[in-house]
Coordinates of C-alpha atoms and ligand atoms in Angstrom, one line a residue:
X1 CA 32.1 -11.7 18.3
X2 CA 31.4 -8.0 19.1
X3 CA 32.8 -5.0 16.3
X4 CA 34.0 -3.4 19.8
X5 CA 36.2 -6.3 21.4
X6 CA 39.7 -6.0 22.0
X7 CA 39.5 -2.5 22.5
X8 CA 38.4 -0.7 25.7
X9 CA 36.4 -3.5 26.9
X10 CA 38.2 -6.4 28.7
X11 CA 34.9 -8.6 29.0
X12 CA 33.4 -9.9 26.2
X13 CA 29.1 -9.4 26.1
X14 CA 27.4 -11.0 28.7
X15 CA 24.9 -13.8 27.1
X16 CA 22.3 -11.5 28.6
X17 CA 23.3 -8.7 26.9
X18 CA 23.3 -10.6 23.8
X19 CA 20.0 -12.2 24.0
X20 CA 18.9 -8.7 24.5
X21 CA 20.1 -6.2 21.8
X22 CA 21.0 -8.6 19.0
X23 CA 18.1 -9.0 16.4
X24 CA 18.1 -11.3 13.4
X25 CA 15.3 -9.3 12.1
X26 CA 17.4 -7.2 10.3
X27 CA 19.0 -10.2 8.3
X28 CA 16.3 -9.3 5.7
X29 CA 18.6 -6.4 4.5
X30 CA 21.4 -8.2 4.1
X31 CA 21.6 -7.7 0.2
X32 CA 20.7 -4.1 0.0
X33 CA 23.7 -3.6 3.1
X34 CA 26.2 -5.7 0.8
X35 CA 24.9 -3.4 -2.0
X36 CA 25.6 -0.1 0.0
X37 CA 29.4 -1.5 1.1
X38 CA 30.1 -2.0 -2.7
X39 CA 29.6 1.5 -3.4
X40 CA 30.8 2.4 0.1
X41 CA 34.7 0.8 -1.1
X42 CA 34.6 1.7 -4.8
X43 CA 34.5 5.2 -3.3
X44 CA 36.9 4.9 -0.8
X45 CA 39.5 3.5 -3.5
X46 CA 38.6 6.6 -5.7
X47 CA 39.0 8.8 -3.1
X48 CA 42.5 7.4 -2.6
X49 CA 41.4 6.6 0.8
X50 CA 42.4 2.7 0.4
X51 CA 44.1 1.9 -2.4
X52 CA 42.4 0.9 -5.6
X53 CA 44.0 -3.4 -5.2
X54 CA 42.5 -3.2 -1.8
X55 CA 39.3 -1.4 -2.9
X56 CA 39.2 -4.2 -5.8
X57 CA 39.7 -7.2 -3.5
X58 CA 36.6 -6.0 -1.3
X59 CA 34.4 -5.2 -4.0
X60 CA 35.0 -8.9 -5.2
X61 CA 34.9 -10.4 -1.5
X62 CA 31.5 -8.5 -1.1
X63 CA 30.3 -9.6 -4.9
X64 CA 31.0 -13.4 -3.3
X65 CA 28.9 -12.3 -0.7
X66 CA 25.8 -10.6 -2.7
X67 CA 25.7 -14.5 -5.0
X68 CA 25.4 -16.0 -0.9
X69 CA 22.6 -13.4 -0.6
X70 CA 20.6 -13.7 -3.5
X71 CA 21.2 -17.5 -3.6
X72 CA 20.2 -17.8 0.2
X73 CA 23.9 -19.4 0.9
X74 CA 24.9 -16.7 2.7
X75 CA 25.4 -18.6 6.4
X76 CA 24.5 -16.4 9.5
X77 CA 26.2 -17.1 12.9
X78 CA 24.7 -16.6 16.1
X79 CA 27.8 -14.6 17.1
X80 CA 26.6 -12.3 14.7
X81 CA 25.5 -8.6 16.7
X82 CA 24.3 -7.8 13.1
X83 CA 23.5 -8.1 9.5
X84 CA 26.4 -5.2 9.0
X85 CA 28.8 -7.4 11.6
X86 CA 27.2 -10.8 9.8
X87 CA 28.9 -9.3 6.9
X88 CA 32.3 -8.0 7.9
X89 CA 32.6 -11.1 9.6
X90 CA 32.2 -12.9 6.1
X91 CA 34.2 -10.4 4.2
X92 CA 37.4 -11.4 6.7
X93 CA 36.7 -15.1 5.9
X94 CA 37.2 -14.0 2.3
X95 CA 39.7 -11.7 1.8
X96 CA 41.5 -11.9 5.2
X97 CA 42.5 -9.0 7.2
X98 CA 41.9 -6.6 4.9
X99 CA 38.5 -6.8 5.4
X100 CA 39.2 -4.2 8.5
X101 CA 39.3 -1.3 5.5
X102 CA 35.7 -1.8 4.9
X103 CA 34.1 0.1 7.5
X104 CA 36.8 3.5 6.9
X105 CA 34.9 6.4 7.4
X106 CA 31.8 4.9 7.7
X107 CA 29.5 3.4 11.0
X108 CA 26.5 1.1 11.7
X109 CA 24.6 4.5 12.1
X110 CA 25.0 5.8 8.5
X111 CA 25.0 2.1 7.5
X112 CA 21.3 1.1 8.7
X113 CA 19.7 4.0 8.0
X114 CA 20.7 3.9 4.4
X115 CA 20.0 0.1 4.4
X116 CA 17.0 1.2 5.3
X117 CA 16.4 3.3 2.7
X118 CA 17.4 1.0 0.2
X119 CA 15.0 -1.7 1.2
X120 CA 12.1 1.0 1.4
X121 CA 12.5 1.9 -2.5
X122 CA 12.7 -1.7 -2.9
X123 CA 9.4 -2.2 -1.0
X124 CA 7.7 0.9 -2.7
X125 CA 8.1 -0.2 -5.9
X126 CA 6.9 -3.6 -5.1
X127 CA 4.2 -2.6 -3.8
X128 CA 3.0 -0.3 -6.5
X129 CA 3.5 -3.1 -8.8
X130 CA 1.0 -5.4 -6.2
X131 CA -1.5 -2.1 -6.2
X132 CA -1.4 -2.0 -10.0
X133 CA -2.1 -5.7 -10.4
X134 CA -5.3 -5.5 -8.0
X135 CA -6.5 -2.2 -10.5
X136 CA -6.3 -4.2 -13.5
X137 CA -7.9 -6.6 -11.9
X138 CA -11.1 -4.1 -10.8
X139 CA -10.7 -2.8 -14.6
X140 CA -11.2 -6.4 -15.9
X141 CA -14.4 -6.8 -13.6
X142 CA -15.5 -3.6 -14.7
X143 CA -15.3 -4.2 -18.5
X144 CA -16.9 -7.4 -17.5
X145 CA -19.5 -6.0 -15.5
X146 CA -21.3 -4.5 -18.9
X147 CA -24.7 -2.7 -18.2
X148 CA -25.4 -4.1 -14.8
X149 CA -26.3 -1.8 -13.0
X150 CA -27.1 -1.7 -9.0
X151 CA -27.4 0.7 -6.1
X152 CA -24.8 2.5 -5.0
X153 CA -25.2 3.2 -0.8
X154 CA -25.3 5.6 1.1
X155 CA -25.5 5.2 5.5
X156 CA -25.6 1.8 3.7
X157 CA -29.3 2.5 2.5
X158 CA -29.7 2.1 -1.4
X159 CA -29.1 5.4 -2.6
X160 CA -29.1 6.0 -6.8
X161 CA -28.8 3.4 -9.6
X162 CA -25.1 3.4 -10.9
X163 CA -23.5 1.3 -13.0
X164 CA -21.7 -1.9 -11.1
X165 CA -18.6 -1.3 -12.8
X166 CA -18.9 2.4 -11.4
X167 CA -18.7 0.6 -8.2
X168 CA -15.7 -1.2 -9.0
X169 CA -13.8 1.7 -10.1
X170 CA -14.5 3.6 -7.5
X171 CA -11.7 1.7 -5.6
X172 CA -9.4 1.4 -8.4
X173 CA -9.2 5.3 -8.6
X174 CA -8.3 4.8 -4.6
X175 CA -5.3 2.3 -5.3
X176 CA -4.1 5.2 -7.8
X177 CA -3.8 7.8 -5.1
X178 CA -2.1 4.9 -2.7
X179 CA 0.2 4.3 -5.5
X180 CA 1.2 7.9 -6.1
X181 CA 1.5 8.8 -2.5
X182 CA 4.1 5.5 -2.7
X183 CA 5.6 7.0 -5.8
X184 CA 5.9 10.7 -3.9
X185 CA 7.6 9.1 -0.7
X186 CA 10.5 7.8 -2.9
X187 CA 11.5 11.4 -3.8
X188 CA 12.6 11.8 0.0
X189 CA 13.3 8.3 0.8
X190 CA 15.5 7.9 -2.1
X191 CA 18.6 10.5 0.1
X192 CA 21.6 8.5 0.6
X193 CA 22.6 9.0 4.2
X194 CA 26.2 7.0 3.6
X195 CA 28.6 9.5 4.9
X196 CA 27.2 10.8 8.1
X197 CA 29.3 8.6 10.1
X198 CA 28.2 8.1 13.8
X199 CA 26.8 11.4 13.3
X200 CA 29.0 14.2 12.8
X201 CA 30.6 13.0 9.4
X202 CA 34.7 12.6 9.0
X203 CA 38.0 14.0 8.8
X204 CA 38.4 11.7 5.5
X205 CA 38.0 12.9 2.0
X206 CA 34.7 10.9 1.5
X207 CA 32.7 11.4 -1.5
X208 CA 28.8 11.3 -0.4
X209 CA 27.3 12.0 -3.5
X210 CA 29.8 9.4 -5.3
X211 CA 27.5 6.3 -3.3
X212 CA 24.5 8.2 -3.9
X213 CA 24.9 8.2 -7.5
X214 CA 26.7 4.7 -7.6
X215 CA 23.4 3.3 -5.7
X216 CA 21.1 5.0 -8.2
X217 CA 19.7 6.7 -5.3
X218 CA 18.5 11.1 -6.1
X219 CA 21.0 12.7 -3.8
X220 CA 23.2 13.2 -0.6
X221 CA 22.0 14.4 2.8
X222 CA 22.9 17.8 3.8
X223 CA 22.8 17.0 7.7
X224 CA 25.2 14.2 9.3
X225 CA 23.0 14.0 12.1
X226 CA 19.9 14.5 10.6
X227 CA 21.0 11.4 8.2
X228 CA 21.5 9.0 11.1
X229 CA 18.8 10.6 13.2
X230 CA 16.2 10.1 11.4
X231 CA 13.6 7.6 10.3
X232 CA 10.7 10.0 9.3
X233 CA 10.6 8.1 5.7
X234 CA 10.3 4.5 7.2
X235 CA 7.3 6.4 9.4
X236 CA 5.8 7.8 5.4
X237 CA 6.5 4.4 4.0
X238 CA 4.5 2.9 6.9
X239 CA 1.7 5.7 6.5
X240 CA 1.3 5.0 2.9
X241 CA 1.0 0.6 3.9
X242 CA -1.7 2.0 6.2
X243 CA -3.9 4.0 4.0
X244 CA -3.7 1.4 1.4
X245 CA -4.8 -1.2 3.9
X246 CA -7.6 1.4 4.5
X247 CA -8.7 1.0 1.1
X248 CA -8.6 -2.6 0.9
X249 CA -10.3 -2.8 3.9
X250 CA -13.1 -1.5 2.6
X251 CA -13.1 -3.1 -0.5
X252 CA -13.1 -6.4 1.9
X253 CA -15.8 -5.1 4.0
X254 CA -18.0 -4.6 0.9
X255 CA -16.7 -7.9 -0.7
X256 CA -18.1 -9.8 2.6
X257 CA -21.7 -8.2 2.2
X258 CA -21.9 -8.4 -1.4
X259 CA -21.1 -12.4 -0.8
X260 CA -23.8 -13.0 2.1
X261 CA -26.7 -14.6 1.0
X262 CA -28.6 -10.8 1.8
X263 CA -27.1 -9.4 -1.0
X264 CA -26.4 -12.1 -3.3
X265 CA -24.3 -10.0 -5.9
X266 CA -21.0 -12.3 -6.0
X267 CA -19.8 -16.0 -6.2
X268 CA -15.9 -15.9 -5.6
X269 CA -14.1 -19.8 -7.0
X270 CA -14.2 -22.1 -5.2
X271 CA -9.8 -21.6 -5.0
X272 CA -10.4 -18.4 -3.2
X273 CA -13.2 -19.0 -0.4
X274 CA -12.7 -21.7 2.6
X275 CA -15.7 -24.2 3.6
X276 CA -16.4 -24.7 7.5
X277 CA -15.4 -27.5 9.9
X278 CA -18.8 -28.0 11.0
X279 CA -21.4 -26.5 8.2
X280 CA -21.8 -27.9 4.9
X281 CA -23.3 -25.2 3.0
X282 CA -20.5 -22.7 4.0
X283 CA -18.1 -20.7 1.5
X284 CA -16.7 -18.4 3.1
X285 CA -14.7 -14.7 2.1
X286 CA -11.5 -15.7 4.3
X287 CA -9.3 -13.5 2.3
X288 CA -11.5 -10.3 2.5
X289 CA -12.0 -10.6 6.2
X290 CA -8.0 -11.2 6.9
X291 CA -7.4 -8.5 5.1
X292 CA -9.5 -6.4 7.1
X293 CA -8.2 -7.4 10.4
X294 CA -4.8 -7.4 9.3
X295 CA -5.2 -3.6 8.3
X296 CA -5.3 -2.9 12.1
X297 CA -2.3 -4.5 12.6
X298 CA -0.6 -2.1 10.3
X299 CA -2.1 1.4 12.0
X300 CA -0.2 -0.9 14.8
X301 CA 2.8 -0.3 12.5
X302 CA 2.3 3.2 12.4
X303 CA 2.0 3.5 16.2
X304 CA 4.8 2.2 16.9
X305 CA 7.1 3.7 14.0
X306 CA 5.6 7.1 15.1
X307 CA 6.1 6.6 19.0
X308 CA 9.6 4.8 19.0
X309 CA 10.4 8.5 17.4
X310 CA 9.0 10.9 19.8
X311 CA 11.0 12.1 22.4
X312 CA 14.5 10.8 20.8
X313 CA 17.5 12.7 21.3
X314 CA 19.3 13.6 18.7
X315 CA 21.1 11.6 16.9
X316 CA 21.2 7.8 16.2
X317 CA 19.9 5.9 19.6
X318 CA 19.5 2.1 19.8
X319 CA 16.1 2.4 20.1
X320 CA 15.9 3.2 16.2
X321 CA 16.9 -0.6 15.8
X322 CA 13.1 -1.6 16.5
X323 CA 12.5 0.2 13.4
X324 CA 12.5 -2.4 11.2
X325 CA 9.7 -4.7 12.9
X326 CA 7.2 -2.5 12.0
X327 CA 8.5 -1.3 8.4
X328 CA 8.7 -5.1 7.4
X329 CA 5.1 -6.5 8.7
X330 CA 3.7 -3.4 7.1
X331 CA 5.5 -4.1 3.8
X332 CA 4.4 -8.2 4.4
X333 CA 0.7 -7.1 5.3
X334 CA 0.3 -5.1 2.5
X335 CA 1.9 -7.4 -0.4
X336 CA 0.4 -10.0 0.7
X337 CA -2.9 -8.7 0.8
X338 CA -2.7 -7.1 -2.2
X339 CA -1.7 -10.2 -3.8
X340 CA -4.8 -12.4 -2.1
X341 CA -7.5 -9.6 -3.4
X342 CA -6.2 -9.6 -6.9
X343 CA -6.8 -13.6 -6.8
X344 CA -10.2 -13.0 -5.1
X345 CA -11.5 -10.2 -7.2
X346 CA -9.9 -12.3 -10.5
X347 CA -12.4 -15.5 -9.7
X348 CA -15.5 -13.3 -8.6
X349 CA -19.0 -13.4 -10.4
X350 CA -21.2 -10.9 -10.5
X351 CA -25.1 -11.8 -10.1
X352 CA -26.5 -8.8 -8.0
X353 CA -30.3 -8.2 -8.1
X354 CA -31.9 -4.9 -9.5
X355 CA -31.9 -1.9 -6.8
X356 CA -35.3 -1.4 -5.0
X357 CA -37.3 0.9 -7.4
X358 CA -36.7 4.1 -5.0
X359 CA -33.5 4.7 -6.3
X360 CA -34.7 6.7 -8.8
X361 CA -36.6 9.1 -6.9
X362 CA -34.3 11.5 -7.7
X363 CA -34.6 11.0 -11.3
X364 CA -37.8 11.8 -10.7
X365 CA -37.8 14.7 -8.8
X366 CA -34.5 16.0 -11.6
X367 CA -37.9 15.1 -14.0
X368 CA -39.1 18.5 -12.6
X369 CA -36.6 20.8 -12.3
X370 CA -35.9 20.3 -15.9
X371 CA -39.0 22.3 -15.8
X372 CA -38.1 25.1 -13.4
X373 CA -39.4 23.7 -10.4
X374 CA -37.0 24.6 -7.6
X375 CA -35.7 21.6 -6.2
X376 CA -36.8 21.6 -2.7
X377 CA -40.4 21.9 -4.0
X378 CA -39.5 19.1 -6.3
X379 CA -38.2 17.1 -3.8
X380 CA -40.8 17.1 -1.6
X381 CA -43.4 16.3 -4.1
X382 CA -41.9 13.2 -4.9
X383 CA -41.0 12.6 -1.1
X384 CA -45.0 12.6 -1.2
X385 CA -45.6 10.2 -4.0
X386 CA -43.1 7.8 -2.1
X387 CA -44.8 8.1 0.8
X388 CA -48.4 7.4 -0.8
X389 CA -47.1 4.3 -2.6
X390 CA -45.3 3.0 0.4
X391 CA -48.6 3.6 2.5
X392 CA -50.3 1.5 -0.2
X393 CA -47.3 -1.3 -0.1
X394 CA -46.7 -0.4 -4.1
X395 CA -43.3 1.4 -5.5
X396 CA -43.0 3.3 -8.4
X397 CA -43.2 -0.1 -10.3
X398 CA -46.5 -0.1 -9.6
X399 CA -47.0 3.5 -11.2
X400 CA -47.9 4.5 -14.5
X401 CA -47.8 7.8 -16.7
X402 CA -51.3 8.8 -16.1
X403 CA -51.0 8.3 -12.3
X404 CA -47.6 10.2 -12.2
X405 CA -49.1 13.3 -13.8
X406 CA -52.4 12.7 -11.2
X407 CA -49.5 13.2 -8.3
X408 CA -48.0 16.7 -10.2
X409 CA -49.6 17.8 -13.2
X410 CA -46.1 19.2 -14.2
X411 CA -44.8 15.7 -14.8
X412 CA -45.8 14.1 -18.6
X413 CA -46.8 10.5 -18.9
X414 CA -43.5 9.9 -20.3
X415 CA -41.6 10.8 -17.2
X416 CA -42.7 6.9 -16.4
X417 CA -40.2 5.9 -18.0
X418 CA -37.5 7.6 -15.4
X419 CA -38.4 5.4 -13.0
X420 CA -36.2 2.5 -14.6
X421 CA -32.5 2.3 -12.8
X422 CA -31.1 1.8 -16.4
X423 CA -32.7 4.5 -17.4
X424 CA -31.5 6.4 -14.5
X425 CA -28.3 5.7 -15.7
X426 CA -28.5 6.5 -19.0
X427 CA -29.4 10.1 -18.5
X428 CA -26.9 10.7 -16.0
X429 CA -24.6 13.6 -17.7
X430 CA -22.8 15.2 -14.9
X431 CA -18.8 14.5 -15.4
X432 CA -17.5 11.4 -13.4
X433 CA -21.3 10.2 -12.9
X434 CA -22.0 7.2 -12.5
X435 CA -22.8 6.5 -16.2
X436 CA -21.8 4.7 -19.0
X437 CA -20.0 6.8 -21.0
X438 CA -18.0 7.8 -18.0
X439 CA -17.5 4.6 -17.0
X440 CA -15.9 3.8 -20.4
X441 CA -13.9 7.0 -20.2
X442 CA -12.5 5.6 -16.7
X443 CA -11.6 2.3 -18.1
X444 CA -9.5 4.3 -20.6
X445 CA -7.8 6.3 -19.0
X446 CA -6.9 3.8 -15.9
X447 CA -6.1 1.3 -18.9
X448 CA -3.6 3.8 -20.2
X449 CA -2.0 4.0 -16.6
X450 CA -1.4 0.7 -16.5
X451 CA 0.6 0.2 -19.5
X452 CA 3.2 2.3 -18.1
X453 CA 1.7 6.0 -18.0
X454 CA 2.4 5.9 -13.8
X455 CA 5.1 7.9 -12.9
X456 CA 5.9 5.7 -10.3
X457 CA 6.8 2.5 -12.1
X458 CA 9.2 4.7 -14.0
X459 CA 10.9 7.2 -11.5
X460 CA 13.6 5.4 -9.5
X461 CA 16.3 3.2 -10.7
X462 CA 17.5 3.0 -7.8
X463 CA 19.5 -0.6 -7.0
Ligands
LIG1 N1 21.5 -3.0 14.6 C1 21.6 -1.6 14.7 C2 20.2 -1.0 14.2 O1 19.5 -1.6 13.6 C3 22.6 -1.1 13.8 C4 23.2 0.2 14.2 C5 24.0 0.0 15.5 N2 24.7 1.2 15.9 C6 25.3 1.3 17.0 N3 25.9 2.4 17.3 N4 25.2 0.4 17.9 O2 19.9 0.2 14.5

């Protein structure tokens, strides 16, 4: 049954019509919309708008309603335009007519968009509880990871020797930054728009900043119409899903190489990796390549939360309903991705090889302008031993003291010793290197952020 029959309309929806606009998508916010109509009466019956029996009676009809929603009880008909209609419905099979109060000074435009909301805070806090789990889970592979020590890349040639765990971190310091861009986002998501009515507000004494406060939410809009218009935050939320699936793509993507038999640095359990129909031998990184693809089906996401924007006119217009699609398989991808790599990376083991010898080339060439030889010059001289030893099919394993010093007489027989990728490592001293000591300073201070030092595990108490 339609909210509108009965009144202007002598037909009742054609099933066409029905088939068309209604969506059960949005049954997903049916216990965030229950939430927002609790506040939504308490305030009326302050307000003196219904009296305070009637505003009691709902608030216990719509209690009934959140135990049906949390206990999955809560029975959905397929007469049912909406989750808000879904739930008036329910209310009326409660508490009787005066179920008709509920939706005084209120309207399915100021409703959804701060259902919307709701869920969003919801989904940001879950999902910087999923991005913290997948750091700790890098941290613990870093601690493991000890002194090994490989190359790190760069236009995927081996580059300088840095410390595995440096590697690791690398991406945990990423998840931070998705994490607090989630955390920043709930400072304007968390705006109650409950109170903008269809768009322009009401002639009722309403109480905004009553059901903002009641649903633990930071404020009150200041704009009716921007309130119902707008759905820039579900657009931010998305952004922020996308740039994290950024991030664990790439993780994936190196995950995948550093599994093929080329590389040889990690063995994921056997709990985490699927075999092949056809080939015996195969183990393969399942997780780490869904991941991957399913990142570009969240810049999808962001497409279409972006596009179904542009060109609106103001204010609330049915196309907004197709917001939720996109803001939940985002908020799916994401979690459950997150959730997959923290299992992965938790069973990996690391094995990798030691780096070519030419990663320290650099060292080498450092070696010299220690002792003020400008670094062009320095750099070319060692480009030349490279290219001497390579011509001769030898590295600088190959090279000792006295034939260093034969290349440059400004290098000692000692500097021999450079060419090791630990000691690369060891003398690196330039802050957030890729050394040990700033390795251990990392695991610190990342440590400390995970026992509760993030902002956003703390800032929102929002229902
Ligand atoms: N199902 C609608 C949506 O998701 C709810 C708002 C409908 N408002 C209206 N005036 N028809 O956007």
């Amino acid at each position: 049954m339609s909210l509108w029959a009965g009144g202007r309309f002598t037909d009742g929806p054609d099933d066409v019509l029905w088939r068309f606009t209604a969506d059960p998508i949005d049954r997903r916010l049916l216990h965030v919309d229950v939430l927002g109509s609790i506040a939504h009466v308490s305030m009326l019956g302050e307000q003196g708008l219904i009296d305070t029996d009637d505003a009691a009676t709902l608030a216990d009809g719509l209690r009934q309603i959140e135990v049906e929603a949390v206990e999955g009880t809560f029975a959905f008909h397929d007469s049912d335009e909406d989750v808000h209609t879904a739930v008036e419905r329910r209310l009326g099979e409660l508490v009787g007519d005066i179920a008709g109060k509920l939706h005084t000074a209120r309207s399915r435009n100021d409703q959804v968009a701060l259902d919307l909301r709701l869920y969003l805070i919801r989904a940001t806090k879950r999902n910087i509880d999923g991005l913290l789990g997948l750091i700790d889970a890098l941290v613990s592979k870093a601690e493991e990871a000890g002194d090994i020590v490989v190359p790190s890349y760069t236009h995927l040639q081996q580059a300088q020797a840095v410390p595995l765990a440096h590697h690791l971190l690398a991406y945990a310091w990423m998840l931070v930054r998705d994490g607090s861009r989630f955390t920043d986002a709930v400072s304007r998501i968390g705006i109650s728009p409950l109170g903008a009515g269809a768009s322009g507000g009401s002639s009722l004494g309403i109480d905004p900043s009553a059901t903002a406060a009641a649903l633990g939410m930071n404020a009150s809009f200041s704009n009716s119409m921007d309130a119902v218009a707008s759905r820039d935050v579900a657009a931010e939320f998305v952004w922020c899903c996308s740039q994290a699936m950024i991030h664990l793509s790439r993780l994936s993507e190196d995950l995948i190489l550093w599994a093929s038999s080329e590389f040889g640095w990690v063995t994921f359990g056997d709990a985490f990796t699927t075999g092949s129909s056809a080939m015996p031998q195969k183990k393969n990184p399942d997780i780490a390549e869904l991941a991957r693809g399913r990142a570009a089906t969240v810049i999808g996401d962001l497409t279409t939360i972006l596009t179904l924007q542009k060109g609106l006119p103001m204010t609330y217009n049915r196309d907004l309903q197709e917001d939720k699609r996109p803001v939940f398989h985002a908020d799916d991808t994401l979690s459950g991705s997150l959730e997959a790599l923290t299992g992965l990376i938790g069973s990996a083991e690391f094995h990798p090889p030691a780096p070519d010898a030419w990663v320290t080339a650099l060292d080498l060439a450092e070696v010299l302008v220690e002792r003020g030889v400008p670094f062009r010059e320095a750099h070319h001289v060692v480009g030349k031993i490279v290219s001497s030893l390579s011509a001769d099919g030898a590295t600088f394993a190959d090279l000792d003291g006295a034939a260093l010093v034969a290349f440059d007489q400004r290098f000692h027989p000692d500097d021999i010793s450079r060419v090791d990728p630990i000691a690369s490592v060891t003398h690196r001293v330039s802050p957030g290197g890729a050394s040990m000591e700033s390795v251990e300073g990392q695991i610190a201070a990342l440590r400390q952020l995970l026992a509760g030092a993030d902002p956003g595990r703390q800032s929102d108490n929002a229902v």
